[in-house]
């Protein structure tokens, strides 16, 4: 995924988030994938998306069954 594709995916994700938030886990996975791609390219990360990723990760971690 190159820089143009990352920016297009980011725009698409943000547009979808403005409407129906949908499945939070799906949003988390897409945000995580997008940020991982940006990290791989050495791009600056949008603070709001990093914060969203952290909040969703904490939410899913707290909802996960304990490991045995």
PDB file of C-alpha atoms in Angstrom:
ATOM      1  CA  UNK A   1       0.000   0.000   0.000  1.00  0.00           C
ATOM      2  CA  UNK A   2       1.621   3.262  -1.054  1.00  0.00           C
ATOM      3  CA  UNK A   3       1.137   6.757   0.374  1.00  0.00           C
ATOM      4  CA  UNK A   4      -1.733   7.650  -1.984  1.00  0.00           C
ATOM      5  CA  UNK A   5      -3.581   4.429  -1.114  1.00  0.00           C
ATOM      6  CA  UNK A   6      -3.056   5.046   2.602  1.00  0.00           C
ATOM      7  CA  UNK A   7      -4.441   8.568   2.308  1.00  0.00           C
ATOM      8  CA  UNK A   8      -7.443   7.273   0.325  1.00  0.00           C
ATOM      9  CA  UNK A   9      -8.108   4.570   2.922  1.00  0.00           C
ATOM     10  CA  UNK A  10      -7.842   7.155   5.693  1.00  0.00           C
ATOM     11  CA  UNK A  11     -10.357   9.423   3.949  1.00  0.00           C
ATOM     12  CA  UNK A  12     -12.736   6.494   3.417  1.00  0.00           C
ATOM     13  CA  UNK A  13     -12.450   5.386   7.030  1.00  0.00           C
ATOM     14  CA  UNK A  14     -13.077   8.888   8.354  1.00  0.00           C
ATOM     15  CA  UNK A  15     -16.120   9.305   6.113  1.00  0.00           C
ATOM     16  CA  UNK A  16     -17.555   6.000   7.331  1.00  0.00           C
ATOM     17  CA  UNK A  17     -16.933   6.960  10.948  1.00  0.00           C
ATOM     18  CA  UNK A  18     -18.868  10.212  10.532  1.00  0.00           C
ATOM     19  CA  UNK A  19     -21.999   8.239   9.713  1.00  0.00           C
ATOM     20  CA  UNK A  20     -22.923   4.937  11.267  1.00  0.00           C
ATOM     21  CA  UNK A  21     -20.052   3.871  13.516  1.00  0.00           C
ATOM     22  CA  UNK A  22     -20.846   0.249  12.751  1.00  0.00           C
ATOM     23  CA  UNK A  23     -18.969  -2.592  14.356  1.00  0.00           C
ATOM     24  CA  UNK A  24     -16.361  -1.191  16.739  1.00  0.00           C
ATOM     25  CA  UNK A  25     -14.091  -4.204  16.284  1.00  0.00           C
ATOM     26  CA  UNK A  26     -14.104  -3.759  12.498  1.00  0.00           C
ATOM     27  CA  UNK A  27     -13.250  -0.069  12.915  1.00  0.00           C
ATOM     28  CA  UNK A  28     -10.440  -0.996  15.310  1.00  0.00           C
ATOM     29  CA  UNK A  29      -8.964  -3.497  12.864  1.00  0.00           C
ATOM     30  CA  UNK A  30      -9.111  -1.017   9.995  1.00  0.00           C
ATOM     31  CA  UNK A  31      -7.572   1.795  12.055  1.00  0.00           C
ATOM     32  CA  UNK A  32      -4.835  -0.534  13.257  1.00  0.00           C
ATOM     33  CA  UNK A  33      -4.082  -1.729   9.718  1.00  0.00           C
ATOM     34  CA  UNK A  34      -3.987   1.828   8.418  1.00  0.00           C
ATOM     35  CA  UNK A  35      -1.703   3.055  11.197  1.00  0.00           C
ATOM     36  CA  UNK A  36       0.589   0.040  10.750  1.00  0.00           C
ATOM     37  CA  UNK A  37       0.903   0.909   7.053  1.00  0.00           C
ATOM     38  CA  UNK A  38       1.670   4.520   7.897  1.00  0.00           C
ATOM     39  CA  UNK A  39       4.267   3.408  10.455  1.00  0.00           C
ATOM     40  CA  UNK A  40       5.902   1.191   7.837  1.00  0.00           C
ATOM     41  CA  UNK A  41       6.245   4.184   5.506  1.00  0.00           C
ATOM     42  CA  UNK A  42       7.556   6.433   8.273  1.00  0.00           C
ATOM     43  CA  UNK A  43       4.584   8.767   7.924  1.00  0.00           C
ATOM     44  CA  UNK A  44       3.386  11.049  10.705  1.00  0.00           C
ATOM     45  CA  UNK A  45       0.452   9.474  12.517  1.00  0.00           C
ATOM     46  CA  UNK A  46      -2.736  11.466  13.125  1.00  0.00           C
ATOM     47  CA  UNK A  47      -3.019  11.845  16.904  1.00  0.00           C
ATOM     48  CA  UNK A  48      -6.784  11.373  16.885  1.00  0.00           C
ATOM     49  CA  UNK A  49      -6.480   7.996  15.140  1.00  0.00           C
ATOM     50  CA  UNK A  50      -3.691   6.878  17.473  1.00  0.00           C
ATOM     51  CA  UNK A  51      -5.912   7.838  20.417  1.00  0.00           C
ATOM     52  CA  UNK A  52      -8.883   5.975  18.885  1.00  0.00           C
ATOM     53  CA  UNK A  53      -6.719   2.889  18.347  1.00  0.00           C
ATOM     54  CA  UNK A  54      -5.578   2.993  21.986  1.00  0.00           C
ATOM     55  CA  UNK A  55      -9.128   3.439  23.325  1.00  0.00           C
ATOM     56  CA  UNK A  56     -10.543   0.605  21.246  1.00  0.00           C
ATOM     57  CA  UNK A  57      -7.630  -1.679  22.119  1.00  0.00           C
ATOM     58  CA  UNK A  58      -8.173  -1.011  25.828  1.00  0.00           C
ATOM     59  CA  UNK A  59     -11.892  -1.684  25.429  1.00  0.00           C
ATOM     60  CA  UNK A  60     -11.347  -5.020  23.705  1.00  0.00           C
ATOM     61  CA  UNK A  61      -8.626  -6.014  26.135  1.00  0.00           C
ATOM     62  CA  UNK A  62     -10.976  -5.417  29.082  1.00  0.00           C
ATOM     63  CA  UNK A  63     -13.774  -7.397  27.394  1.00  0.00           C
ATOM     64  CA  UNK A  64     -11.554 -10.368  26.514  1.00  0.00           C
ATOM     65  CA  UNK A  65     -11.909 -13.504  28.591  1.00  0.00           C
ATOM     66  CA  UNK A  66      -8.992 -14.098  30.936  1.00  0.00           C
ATOM     67  CA  UNK A  67      -6.199 -16.241  29.543  1.00  0.00           C
ATOM     68  CA  UNK A  68      -5.689 -19.578  31.232  1.00  0.00           C
TER      69      UNK A  68
END
